[in-house]
Amino acid sequence: MKRYLTIILIVTGMALMLIPFAGDLYWLSRPVLMEGNGEIPEVGIDVVREDGYVRGEDLQKDIHTPPFPREDYKTGMMVLSIPKLGLVSGVVEGTTEEYLEQGPGLYEISPLPDEEWGNVCIAGHRNAHGSPFRYVDKLQAGDEIVLIFNGFKYVYHTQRVFIVEPDDWTITEPVGYNCLTLTSCHPLRPPYKRIVVRARLKERVALEQ
């Protein structure tokens, strides 16, 4: 009897030790918000590369289709992957609290990755609702961030991570090249500023059909 009691106490103690990590475990175990509930598909060959970066004028020319209208974007049409952080998630269609409870959200004013000179802007929580962007402060120059959208894989390389005031909207403006901007609250508690990750488009790869 004492043996069974000891085992129960050990298991209970281990469970209590895991409670602080419950949020992270929840996020890692939750299903990805993406169409078909599938995984990121394998990719084909590179289609645009020049001096290590994609030129904006080539981005539209090589797709052979007009840019996807922002107003037609729906939750799950785009997938965000940050390999260094172990994050893979569908991108929801807005940044209201209701949307961000589901995962990273595309700014309502954001262009989509296939738009020339587009600055794709995505927001996410760091200390609530799964905290998908909790560790974005760990990203460094050169770290890869990937978007899967409309038949293409867009690979971005982190340029810098910086802090701005919460009302600084200049971070959403075009910067003269195709880029990705991730934003979240900073610091974790109390979050009175915003942390920003800026990444530049490195390559665009056509997905195999």
Short mmCIF file of C-alpha atoms in Angstrom, two decimals:
data_model
loop_
_atom_site.label_atom_id
_atom_site.label_comp_id
_atom_site.label_asym_id
_atom_site.label_seq_id
_atom_site.Cartn_x
_atom_site.Cartn_y
_atom_site.Cartn_z
CA MET A 1 0.00 0.00 0.00
CA LYS A 2 2.83 2.38 0.88
CA ARG A 3 4.43 1.62 -2.47
CA TYR A 4 1.30 2.66 -4.38
CA LEU A 5 0.96 5.78 -2.26
CA THR A 6 4.55 6.74 -3.04
CA ILE A 7 3.95 6.31 -6.78
CA ILE A 8 0.81 8.46 -6.63
CA LEU A 9 2.68 11.22 -4.79
CA ILE A 10 5.52 11.16 -7.33
CA VAL A 11 3.13 11.39 -10.29
CA THR A 12 1.19 14.21 -8.62
CA GLY A 13 4.39 16.12 -7.97
CA MET A 14 5.51 15.79 -11.58
CA ALA A 15 2.12 17.03 -12.78
CA LEU A 16 2.36 20.10 -10.55
CA MET A 17 5.84 20.85 -11.92
CA LEU A 18 4.43 20.90 -15.46
CA ILE A 19 1.67 23.41 -14.73
CA PRO A 20 3.84 26.51 -15.54
CA PHE A 21 4.48 25.05 -18.98
CA ALA A 22 0.88 24.18 -19.71
CA GLY A 23 0.39 27.18 -22.02
CA ASP A 24 3.36 26.26 -24.17
CA LEU A 25 2.35 22.60 -24.27
CA TYR A 26 -1.15 23.61 -25.32
CA TRP A 27 0.14 25.73 -28.19
CA LEU A 28 2.50 23.02 -29.43
CA SER A 29 -0.22 20.37 -29.32
CA ARG A 30 -3.11 22.34 -30.81
CA PRO A 31 -3.99 21.65 -34.46
CA VAL A 32 -2.69 24.04 -37.07
CA LEU A 33 -5.32 26.44 -38.41
CA MET A 34 -5.03 25.74 -42.10
CA GLU A 35 -7.24 24.53 -44.91
CA GLY A 36 -7.51 20.75 -45.08
CA ASN A 37 -5.76 20.32 -41.71
CA GLY A 38 -2.72 19.16 -43.63
CA GLU A 39 0.96 19.79 -43.12
CA ILE A 40 3.16 22.26 -44.95
CA PRO A 41 3.60 20.68 -48.37
CA GLU A 42 6.96 19.81 -49.83
CA VAL A 43 8.30 22.41 -52.22
CA GLY A 44 9.63 22.41 -55.72
CA ILE A 45 12.42 24.55 -57.16
CA ASP A 46 13.37 28.18 -56.67
CA VAL A 47 11.77 30.49 -59.20
CA VAL A 48 13.15 33.93 -58.36
CA ARG A 49 16.52 34.81 -56.86
CA GLU A 50 18.82 37.74 -57.53
CA ASP A 51 21.69 38.85 -55.30
CA GLY A 52 20.14 36.77 -52.56
CA TYR A 53 16.80 38.59 -52.54
CA VAL A 54 13.63 38.63 -54.60
CA ARG A 55 12.99 41.73 -56.66
CA GLY A 56 9.53 43.19 -56.26
CA GLU A 57 9.02 43.64 -59.99
CA ASP A 58 9.77 39.95 -60.59
CA LEU A 59 7.37 38.80 -57.90
CA GLN A 60 4.23 39.56 -59.92
CA LYS A 61 5.75 38.88 -63.32
CA ASP A 62 6.70 35.30 -62.50
CA ILE A 63 3.43 34.36 -60.78
CA HIS A 64 1.46 35.05 -64.00
CA THR A 65 -1.65 35.88 -61.98
CA PRO A 66 -2.88 39.11 -60.38
CA PRO A 67 -2.22 39.51 -56.64
CA PHE A 68 -4.77 37.80 -54.40
CA PRO A 69 -7.25 40.48 -53.18
CA ARG A 70 -6.83 41.21 -49.47
CA GLU A 71 -10.60 41.34 -48.96
CA ASP A 72 -10.84 37.73 -50.18
CA TYR A 73 -8.42 36.41 -47.56
CA LYS A 74 -9.96 34.01 -45.06
CA THR A 75 -8.62 32.39 -41.92
CA GLY A 76 -6.27 29.50 -42.66
CA MET A 77 -5.37 30.44 -46.24
CA MET A 78 -1.84 31.29 -45.11
CA VAL A 79 0.50 29.35 -42.83
CA LEU A 80 3.26 30.92 -40.73
CA SER A 81 6.30 28.87 -39.76
CA ILE A 82 9.22 29.97 -37.56
CA PRO A 83 11.57 26.96 -37.42
CA LYS A 84 13.78 28.37 -34.65
CA LEU A 85 10.77 28.71 -32.35
CA GLY A 86 9.08 25.46 -33.41
CA LEU A 87 6.01 27.43 -34.48
CA VAL A 88 3.68 26.37 -37.29
CA SER A 89 0.26 28.01 -37.39
CA GLY A 90 -2.44 29.13 -39.73
CA VAL A 91 -2.90 32.91 -39.95
CA VAL A 92 -6.35 34.24 -39.07
CA GLU A 93 -7.97 37.07 -41.02
CA GLY A 94 -7.80 39.92 -38.50
CA THR A 95 -6.22 41.30 -35.34
CA THR A 96 -9.20 41.85 -33.06
CA GLU A 97 -9.09 40.07 -29.71
CA GLU A 98 -11.55 37.51 -31.03
CA TYR A 99 -9.21 36.62 -33.90
CA LEU A 100 -5.99 36.67 -31.87
CA GLU A 101 -7.50 34.18 -29.43
CA GLN A 102 -7.28 31.72 -32.33
CA GLY A 103 -3.68 32.43 -33.34
CA PRO A 104 -1.50 34.92 -35.24
CA GLY A 105 -3.60 37.42 -37.20
CA LEU A 106 -3.10 39.31 -40.45
CA TYR A 107 -3.43 43.07 -40.02
CA GLU A 108 -6.57 44.39 -41.69
CA ILE A 109 -4.42 46.91 -43.61
CA SER A 110 -1.77 44.36 -44.57
CA PRO A 111 -1.06 43.32 -48.14
CA LEU A 112 -0.56 39.65 -48.96
CA PRO A 113 2.81 38.07 -49.81
CA ASP A 114 2.22 38.13 -53.58
CA GLU A 115 1.84 41.91 -53.71
CA GLU A 116 4.73 43.93 -55.15
CA TRP A 117 6.80 45.65 -52.44
CA GLY A 118 4.32 44.32 -49.89
CA ASN A 119 4.98 44.58 -46.15
CA VAL A 120 3.04 41.61 -44.76
CA CYS A 121 2.08 42.43 -41.16
CA ILE A 122 1.05 39.77 -38.64
CA ALA A 123 0.27 40.20 -34.94
CA GLY A 124 0.26 37.59 -32.18
CA HIS A 125 0.10 37.23 -28.41
CA ARG A 126 3.13 36.68 -26.18
CA ASN A 127 1.43 36.05 -22.84
CA ALA A 128 -2.11 34.86 -23.59
CA HIS A 129 -4.13 32.43 -25.70
CA GLY A 130 -1.30 30.02 -26.40
CA SER A 131 1.31 32.79 -26.73
CA PRO A 132 2.43 31.98 -30.31
CA PHE A 133 4.87 34.93 -30.36
CA ARG A 134 6.16 34.47 -26.81
CA TYR A 135 9.76 33.91 -27.87
CA VAL A 136 10.05 36.23 -30.88
CA ASP A 137 12.57 38.25 -28.86
CA LYS A 138 14.95 35.30 -29.33
CA LEU A 139 15.06 35.74 -33.11
CA GLN A 140 18.32 37.03 -34.57
CA ALA A 141 19.51 38.35 -37.92
CA GLY A 142 19.38 35.61 -40.53
CA ASP A 143 16.79 33.44 -38.78
CA GLU A 144 14.28 32.03 -41.24
CA ILE A 145 10.55 32.78 -41.23
CA VAL A 146 8.27 31.11 -43.77
CA LEU A 147 4.83 31.91 -45.18
CA ILE A 148 2.88 29.39 -47.26
CA PHE A 149 0.29 31.12 -49.42
CA ASN A 150 -1.57 30.62 -52.70
CA GLY A 151 0.70 27.90 -54.09
CA PHE A 152 4.02 29.41 -53.02
CA LYS A 153 6.45 29.22 -50.12
CA TYR A 154 7.84 32.64 -49.18
CA VAL A 155 11.10 32.46 -47.25
CA TYR A 156 12.08 35.53 -45.24
CA HIS A 157 15.31 36.17 -43.34
CA THR A 158 15.12 38.15 -40.12
CA GLN A 159 16.83 41.53 -40.37
CA ARG A 160 16.31 42.93 -36.89
CA VAL A 161 14.18 42.86 -33.76
CA PHE A 162 13.31 46.21 -32.18
CA ILE A 163 10.92 47.96 -29.80
CA VAL A 164 8.43 50.71 -30.68
CA GLU A 165 5.63 52.63 -29.01
CA PRO A 166 2.21 50.94 -29.23
CA ASP A 167 0.86 53.73 -31.47
CA ASP A 168 3.76 53.63 -33.95
CA TRP A 169 2.11 52.56 -37.21
CA THR A 170 5.09 53.37 -39.42
CA ILE A 171 6.15 49.74 -39.04
CA THR A 172 3.24 48.74 -41.31
CA GLU A 173 4.27 51.02 -44.18
CA PRO A 174 6.06 49.85 -47.36
CA VAL A 175 9.86 49.88 -47.08
CA GLY A 176 10.89 49.56 -50.74
CA TYR A 177 11.18 45.76 -50.85
CA ASN A 178 9.07 42.73 -49.99
CA CYS A 179 9.17 42.10 -46.26
CA LEU A 180 7.39 40.55 -43.30
CA THR A 181 6.64 42.34 -40.03
CA LEU A 182 5.65 40.46 -36.88
CA THR A 183 4.37 42.43 -33.89
CA SER A 184 3.47 41.64 -30.30
CA CYS A 185 3.28 43.21 -26.86
CA HIS A 186 6.46 43.99 -24.90
CA PRO A 187 7.58 43.32 -22.26
CA LEU A 188 5.56 40.34 -21.14
CA ARG A 189 4.32 42.11 -17.99
CA PRO A 190 3.25 44.86 -18.14
CA PRO A 191 3.11 45.11 -21.94
CA TYR A 192 3.37 48.87 -22.50
CA LYS A 193 5.33 48.78 -25.79
CA ARG A 194 5.47 46.65 -28.93
CA ILE A 195 8.18 44.29 -30.11
CA VAL A 196 8.71 44.14 -33.87
CA VAL A 197 10.42 41.52 -36.01
CA ARG A 198 11.33 42.72 -39.51
CA ALA A 199 12.32 40.12 -42.11
CA ARG A 200 13.16 40.49 -45.79
CA LEU A 201 11.98 38.15 -48.55
CA LYS A 202 14.86 35.89 -49.53
CA GLU A 203 13.24 33.49 -51.98
CA ARG A 204 9.90 32.36 -53.33
CA VAL A 205 9.40 28.71 -54.15
CA ALA A 206 6.57 27.19 -56.17
CA LEU A 207 4.83 24.33 -54.37
CA GLU A 208 4.46 21.07 -56.21
CA GLN A 209 0.90 20.41 -57.30
#
